[in-house]
Coordinates of C-alpha atoms in Angstrom, one line a residue:
X1 CA 12.1 48.3 -22.9
X2 CA 12.0 47.0 -19.0
X3 CA 8.3 48.7 -19.0
X4 CA 7.3 46.2 -22.0
X5 CA 7.9 43.3 -20.2
X6 CA 7.0 44.0 -16.6
X7 CA 3.4 44.8 -18.7
X8 CA 3.7 41.9 -20.6
X9 CA 3.6 39.6 -17.5
X10 CA 1.6 41.6 -16.1
X11 CA -1.1 40.7 -17.9
X12 CA -0.9 37.1 -18.2
X13 CA -0.8 37.4 -13.8
X14 CA -4.6 36.0 -14.1
X15 CA -3.2 32.2 -15.7
X16 CA -1.8 31.4 -11.9
X17 CA -4.7 31.8 -10.3
X18 CA -6.4 29.7 -13.1
X19 CA -3.4 27.6 -12.5
X20 CA -4.0 27.8 -8.3
X21 CA -8.7 27.1 -8.5
X22 CA -7.2 23.6 -11.5
X23 CA -5.0 22.5 -7.9
X24 CA -7.6 23.5 -5.8
X25 CA -10.0 21.8 -7.7
X26 CA -8.6 18.5 -8.8
X27 CA -7.1 17.9 -5.3
X28 CA -10.1 18.1 -3.7
X29 CA -11.8 16.1 -6.3
X30 CA -9.3 13.4 -6.0
X31 CA -9.2 13.9 -2.3
X32 CA -12.9 13.3 -1.7
X33 CA -13.0 10.6 -4.5
X34 CA -10.7 8.8 -2.1
X35 CA -12.3 8.5 0.6
X36 CA -15.6 8.1 -0.9
X37 CA -14.0 4.6 -1.2
X38 CA -12.0 4.3 1.9
X39 CA -16.1 4.3 3.1
X40 CA -17.1 2.0 0.8
X41 CA -14.0 -0.7 1.4
X42 CA -16.3 -4.0 1.8
X43 CA -18.1 -2.8 -1.6
X44 CA -15.0 -2.1 -3.5
X45 CA -12.7 -5.1 -2.3
X46 CA -14.5 -7.8 -3.7
X47 CA -13.8 -6.2 -7.6
X48 CA -10.9 -4.3 -7.6
X49 CA -8.8 -5.1 -9.8
X50 CA -5.8 -6.9 -9.2
X51 CA -1.9 -6.8 -10.8
X52 CA 0.8 -9.1 -11.4
X53 CA -1.4 -11.2 -9.1
X54 CA -0.3 -9.4 -5.9
X55 CA -3.2 -9.3 -3.3
X56 CA -6.3 -6.8 -3.9
X57 CA -7.0 -5.3 -0.5
X58 CA -3.5 -4.8 -0.4
X59 CA -3.5 -2.8 -3.9
X60 CA -6.3 -1.3 -2.4
X61 CA -4.5 0.3 0.1
X62 CA -1.5 0.9 -1.3
X63 CA -3.3 2.7 -4.6
X64 CA -6.0 4.7 -2.1
X65 CA -2.7 5.8 0.8
X66 CA -1.1 7.2 -2.9
X67 CA -3.4 9.2 -4.3
X68 CA -4.4 10.8 -1.0
X69 CA -1.6 12.0 -0.5
X70 CA -0.7 13.1 -4.7
X71 CA -4.1 15.1 -3.9
X72 CA -2.2 16.7 -0.5
X73 CA 0.7 17.3 -2.3
X74 CA -1.3 18.8 -5.5
X75 CA -3.8 21.0 -3.7
X76 CA -0.4 22.3 -1.5
X77 CA 1.8 22.9 -4.1
X78 CA 4.1 20.9 -3.9
X79 CA 6.1 18.6 -6.2
X80 CA 3.5 19.2 -8.5
X81 CA 4.4 18.0 -11.5
X82 CA 6.1 15.3 -10.5
X83 CA 2.4 14.2 -8.5
X84 CA 0.6 14.9 -11.7
X85 CA 3.2 12.1 -13.5
X86 CA 2.6 9.4 -11.1
X87 CA -0.9 10.2 -11.0
X88 CA -1.0 10.0 -15.3
X89 CA 0.8 7.2 -15.2
X90 CA -1.0 5.0 -12.5
X91 CA -4.4 6.4 -15.4
X92 CA -2.3 5.0 -18.7
X93 CA -1.6 2.0 -16.3
X94 CA -5.6 1.7 -15.9
X95 CA -6.2 2.5 -19.7
X96 CA -3.3 -0.4 -20.1
X97 CA -4.9 -3.8 -17.9
X98 CA -8.6 -2.5 -18.7
X99 CA -8.4 -0.9 -22.0
X100 CA -9.7 2.1 -23.6
X101 CA -13.1 1.6 -22.3
X102 CA -12.1 1.9 -19.1
X103 CA -14.7 5.0 -19.5
X104 CA -14.2 8.8 -20.4
X105 CA -13.4 10.5 -17.3
X106 CA -10.5 8.8 -16.2
X107 CA -9.6 10.5 -20.0
X108 CA -10.9 13.8 -18.7
X109 CA -8.3 12.9 -15.8
X110 CA -5.3 12.4 -17.9
X111 CA -5.9 15.6 -19.7
X112 CA -6.0 17.2 -16.4
X113 CA -3.3 15.5 -15.5
X114 CA -0.7 16.3 -18.3
X115 CA -2.0 20.1 -18.0
X116 CA -0.3 20.3 -14.4
X117 CA 2.3 18.5 -15.9
X118 CA 2.7 20.9 -18.3
X119 CA 1.9 24.4 -16.1
X120 CA 3.4 22.9 -12.6
X121 CA 2.2 24.5 -9.3
X122 CA 2.0 28.3 -10.6
X123 CA 2.6 31.7 -9.1
X124 CA 0.6 30.3 -5.3
X125 CA 2.1 27.2 -5.0
X126 CA 4.0 26.2 -1.6
X127 CA 6.9 25.4 -4.8
X128 CA 7.2 28.4 -6.0
X129 CA 7.6 30.4 -2.6
X130 CA 10.8 27.9 -2.0
X131 CA 12.4 28.1 -5.3
X132 CA 14.6 31.5 -4.6
X133 CA 13.6 33.7 -6.9
X134 CA 16.5 35.4 -8.5
X135 CA 17.9 32.7 -10.0
X136 CA 17.8 32.8 -13.9
X137 CA 15.3 31.8 -16.1

């Protein structure tokens, strides 16, 4: 019985590599996106949305720093589910604020973040190294 279970687990070990790839790709893409936003601050700030009548430069700084930190957490594999949840809630807020005509890229990002919420960080994440392996599942 133990042999068959270990074979089954070994058969799906490649999925952990796929989750690692998606984490690295997603986090790096979002990080580089935010670096580009920071570099084009003067052009972006004039048209940046301001929910609840908050100062647009303050909203820009808060959102950009939060997205960059969450992207780093996703890359490292720390609190992946929570980070992806916060990012997906931000996208849903953007849909609510700007309508569903916000664009297809946002819809694709939402799908990626929902996948990361479901899958978590995988085996090759700092979360997996920090949690004890002897706990019951």
